[in-house]
mmCIF file of C-alpha atoms in Angstrom:
data_model
loop_
_atom_site.group_PDB
_atom_site.id
_atom_site.type_symbol
_atom_site.label_atom_id
_atom_site.label_comp_id
_atom_site.label_asym_id
_atom_site.label_seq_id
_atom_site.Cartn_x
_atom_site.Cartn_y
_atom_site.Cartn_z
ATOM 1 C CA UNK A 1388 87.723 116.738 121.838
ATOM 2 C CA UNK A 1389 86.272 114.118 120.060
ATOM 3 C CA UNK A 1390 87.797 111.068 120.032
ATOM 4 C CA UNK A 1391 87.281 108.789 117.248
ATOM 5 C CA UNK A 1392 89.143 105.457 116.246
ATOM 6 C CA UNK A 1393 89.874 105.094 112.274
ATOM 7 C CA UNK A 1394 90.628 101.940 110.964
ATOM 8 C CA UNK A 1395 93.388 101.343 108.313
ATOM 9 C CA UNK A 1396 91.423 102.807 105.733
ATOM 10 C CA UNK A 1397 89.543 105.041 107.240
ATOM 11 C CA UNK A 1398 92.914 106.590 108.314
ATOM 12 C CA UNK A 1399 93.473 106.960 105.126
ATOM 13 C CA UNK A 1400 90.537 108.668 103.636
ATOM 14 C CA UNK A 1401 90.206 111.123 106.522
ATOM 15 C CA UNK A 1402 93.809 112.308 105.728
ATOM 16 C CA UNK A 1403 93.294 112.045 101.764
ATOM 17 C CA UNK A 1404 90.016 113.909 102.266
ATOM 18 C CA UNK A 1405 91.354 116.807 104.685
ATOM 19 C CA UNK A 1406 94.112 117.759 102.805
ATOM 20 C CA UNK A 1407 92.298 117.992 99.335
ATOM 21 C CA UNK A 1408 89.761 119.615 100.900
ATOM 22 C CA UNK A 1409 92.532 121.776 102.292
ATOM 23 C CA UNK A 1410 93.913 122.217 98.823
ATOM 24 C CA UNK A 1411 91.529 123.760 97.332
ATOM 25 C CA UNK A 1412 91.381 126.565 100.305
ATOM 26 C CA UNK A 1413 94.063 127.091 99.802
ATOM 27 C CA UNK A 1414 93.969 127.861 96.101
ATOM 28 C CA UNK A 1415 90.744 129.598 97.311
ATOM 29 C CA UNK A 1416 91.686 132.076 99.719
ATOM 30 C CA UNK A 1417 95.441 131.916 99.546
ATOM 31 C CA UNK A 1418 96.496 131.574 95.414
ATOM 32 C CA UNK A 1419 98.391 128.461 96.088
ATOM 33 C CA UNK A 1420 100.814 129.031 98.976
ATOM 34 C CA UNK A 1421 102.462 125.469 99.141
ATOM 35 C CA UNK A 1422 103.844 126.813 102.291
ATOM 36 C CA UNK A 1423 100.587 127.646 103.756
ATOM 37 C CA UNK A 1424 99.480 123.881 102.188
ATOM 38 C CA UNK A 1425 102.674 122.077 104.029
ATOM 39 C CA UNK A 1426 101.926 124.062 107.381
ATOM 40 C CA UNK A 1427 98.480 122.795 107.060
ATOM 41 C CA UNK A 1428 99.597 119.425 106.710
ATOM 42 C CA UNK A 1429 101.187 118.967 110.078
ATOM 43 C CA UNK A 1430 98.119 118.849 112.392
ATOM 44 C CA UNK A 1431 96.624 117.232 110.122
ATOM 45 C CA UNK A 1432 99.038 114.059 110.414
ATOM 46 C CA UNK A 1433 98.797 114.994 113.841
ATOM 47 C CA UNK A 1434 95.336 114.118 113.996
ATOM 48 C CA UNK A 1435 95.678 111.081 111.962
ATOM 49 C CA UNK A 1436 98.083 109.411 114.243
ATOM 50 C CA UNK A 1437 96.117 110.150 117.353
ATOM 51 C CA UNK A 1438 92.498 108.890 115.727
ATOM 52 C CA UNK A 1439 93.484 105.813 114.251
ATOM 53 C CA UNK A 1440 93.192 102.753 116.104
ATOM 54 C CA UNK A 1441 95.330 100.682 118.061
ATOM 55 C CA UNK A 1442 95.401 97.872 115.805
ATOM 56 C CA UNK A 1443 95.943 99.782 112.947
ATOM 57 C CA UNK A 1444 98.744 102.204 114.710
ATOM 58 C CA UNK A 1445 101.687 101.400 111.536
ATOM 59 C CA UNK A 1446 99.313 102.623 108.708
ATOM 60 C CA UNK A 1447 99.133 106.009 110.002
ATOM 61 C CA UNK A 1448 102.642 107.536 108.498
ATOM 62 C CA UNK A 1449 102.370 105.512 105.830
ATOM 63 C CA UNK A 1450 98.735 107.492 104.783
ATOM 64 C CA UNK A 1451 99.614 110.807 105.392
ATOM 65 C CA UNK A 1452 102.434 111.024 102.708
ATOM 66 C CA UNK A 1453 99.522 109.589 100.030
ATOM 67 C CA UNK A 1454 97.138 112.062 101.694
ATOM 68 C CA UNK A 1455 100.205 115.080 100.667
ATOM 69 C CA UNK A 1456 100.260 113.840 97.325
ATOM 70 C CA UNK A 1457 96.125 113.720 96.644
ATOM 71 C CA UNK A 1458 96.426 117.454 98.155
ATOM 72 C CA UNK A 1459 99.148 118.500 96.267
ATOM 73 C CA UNK A 1460 97.414 118.566 92.993
ATOM 74 C CA UNK A 1461 95.045 121.202 94.148
ATOM 75 C CA UNK A 1462 97.223 123.346 94.621
ATOM 76 C CA UNK A 1463 100.680 122.704 91.865
ATOM 77 C CA UNK A 1464 100.830 124.903 89.524
ATOM 78 C CA UNK A 1465 99.851 123.409 86.054
ATOM 79 C CA UNK A 1466 101.078 123.808 82.601
ATOM 80 C CA UNK A 1467 98.634 122.931 79.907
ATOM 81 C CA UNK A 1468 97.790 119.162 78.983
ATOM 82 C CA UNK A 1469 98.104 116.040 81.407
ATOM 83 C CA UNK A 1470 101.865 116.308 80.865
ATOM 84 C CA UNK A 1471 102.152 119.764 82.196
ATOM 85 C CA UNK A 1472 100.102 119.257 85.257
ATOM 86 C CA UNK A 1473 101.866 115.800 85.906
ATOM 87 C CA UNK A 1474 105.240 117.877 85.487
ATOM 88 C CA UNK A 1475 104.038 120.584 88.106
ATOM 89 C CA UNK A 1476 102.988 117.848 90.719
ATOM 90 C CA UNK A 1477 106.495 116.436 91.204
ATOM 91 C CA UNK A 1478 108.316 119.442 91.279
ATOM 92 C CA UNK A 1479 105.860 120.393 93.613
ATOM 93 C CA UNK A 1480 106.595 117.088 95.454
ATOM 94 C CA UNK A 1481 110.481 117.744 94.947
ATOM 95 C CA UNK A 1482 110.521 121.289 96.308
ATOM 96 C CA UNK A 1483 108.342 120.416 98.820
ATOM 97 C CA UNK A 1484 109.768 117.817 100.769
ATOM 98 C CA UNK A 1485 110.597 119.541 103.787
ATOM 99 C CA UNK A 1486 106.712 119.517 104.653
ATOM 100 C CA UNK A 1487 106.301 116.263 103.667
ATOM 101 C CA UNK A 1488 108.777 114.087 105.426
ATOM 102 C CA UNK A 1489 108.188 117.123 108.391
ATOM 103 C CA UNK A 1490 104.395 115.297 108.895
ATOM 104 C CA UNK A 1491 105.610 112.435 108.034
ATOM 105 C CA UNK A 1492 108.202 112.388 110.945
ATOM 106 C CA UNK A 1493 105.191 113.917 112.811
ATOM 107 C CA UNK A 1494 103.095 111.344 112.628
ATOM 108 C CA UNK A 1495 105.600 108.168 113.085
ATOM 109 C CA UNK A 1496 106.535 109.625 116.637
ATOM 110 C CA UNK A 1497 103.262 110.319 117.370
ATOM 111 C CA UNK A 1498 102.834 106.407 116.200
ATOM 112 C CA UNK A 1499 105.532 105.141 118.409
ATOM 113 C CA UNK A 1500 104.625 107.137 121.604
ATOM 114 C CA UNK A 1501 101.096 105.361 121.423
ATOM 115 C CA UNK A 1502 102.901 102.149 120.723
ATOM 116 C CA UNK A 1503 105.460 102.458 123.559
ATOM 117 C CA UNK A 1504 102.498 103.130 126.106
ATOM 118 C CA UNK A 1505 100.263 100.601 124.958
ATOM 119 C CA UNK A 1506 102.938 97.904 125.077
ATOM 120 C CA UNK A 1507 103.914 99.109 128.567
ATOM 121 C CA UNK A 1508 100.063 99.084 129.643
ATOM 122 C CA UNK A 1509 99.901 95.415 128.346
ATOM 123 C CA UNK A 1510 102.923 94.175 130.481
ATOM 124 C CA UNK A 1511 101.558 96.326 133.657
ATOM 125 C CA UNK A 1512 98.348 94.560 133.552
ATOM 126 C CA UNK A 1513 100.410 91.074 133.310
ATOM 127 C CA UNK A 1514 102.473 91.698 136.099
ATOM 128 C CA UNK A 1515 99.424 93.213 138.556
ATOM 129 C CA UNK A 1516 96.239 91.434 137.414
ATOM 130 C CA UNK A 1517 92.975 92.821 138.633
ATOM 131 C CA UNK A 1518 91.921 91.512 142.065
#
């Protein structure tokens, strides 16, 4: 399993790019199924939270909702013109909020666990310095 360490910006770009590609694939393979898009969003959130570096842990729960909206542009129903596309995007965001909250929760809990483990490791290193 690769173990990349992404910066805050890098994790945002990774997540947004992957969701955009998955949105296009969902549109081609499944006819723009919002449920498939939501299910695919969850592992992307987990990977983003696992691969962000320690110093930028708090950026993961922030970038995943943005990436959800970026990729959603490809699968949201759209009418004619800019107004129709915007209305489709807003409607999709409203109806698929459960997936959005779920993915953000996955990223937040993962980051929280990583942060607690990091703090415990640092405390142990202060208590028992290497000899």
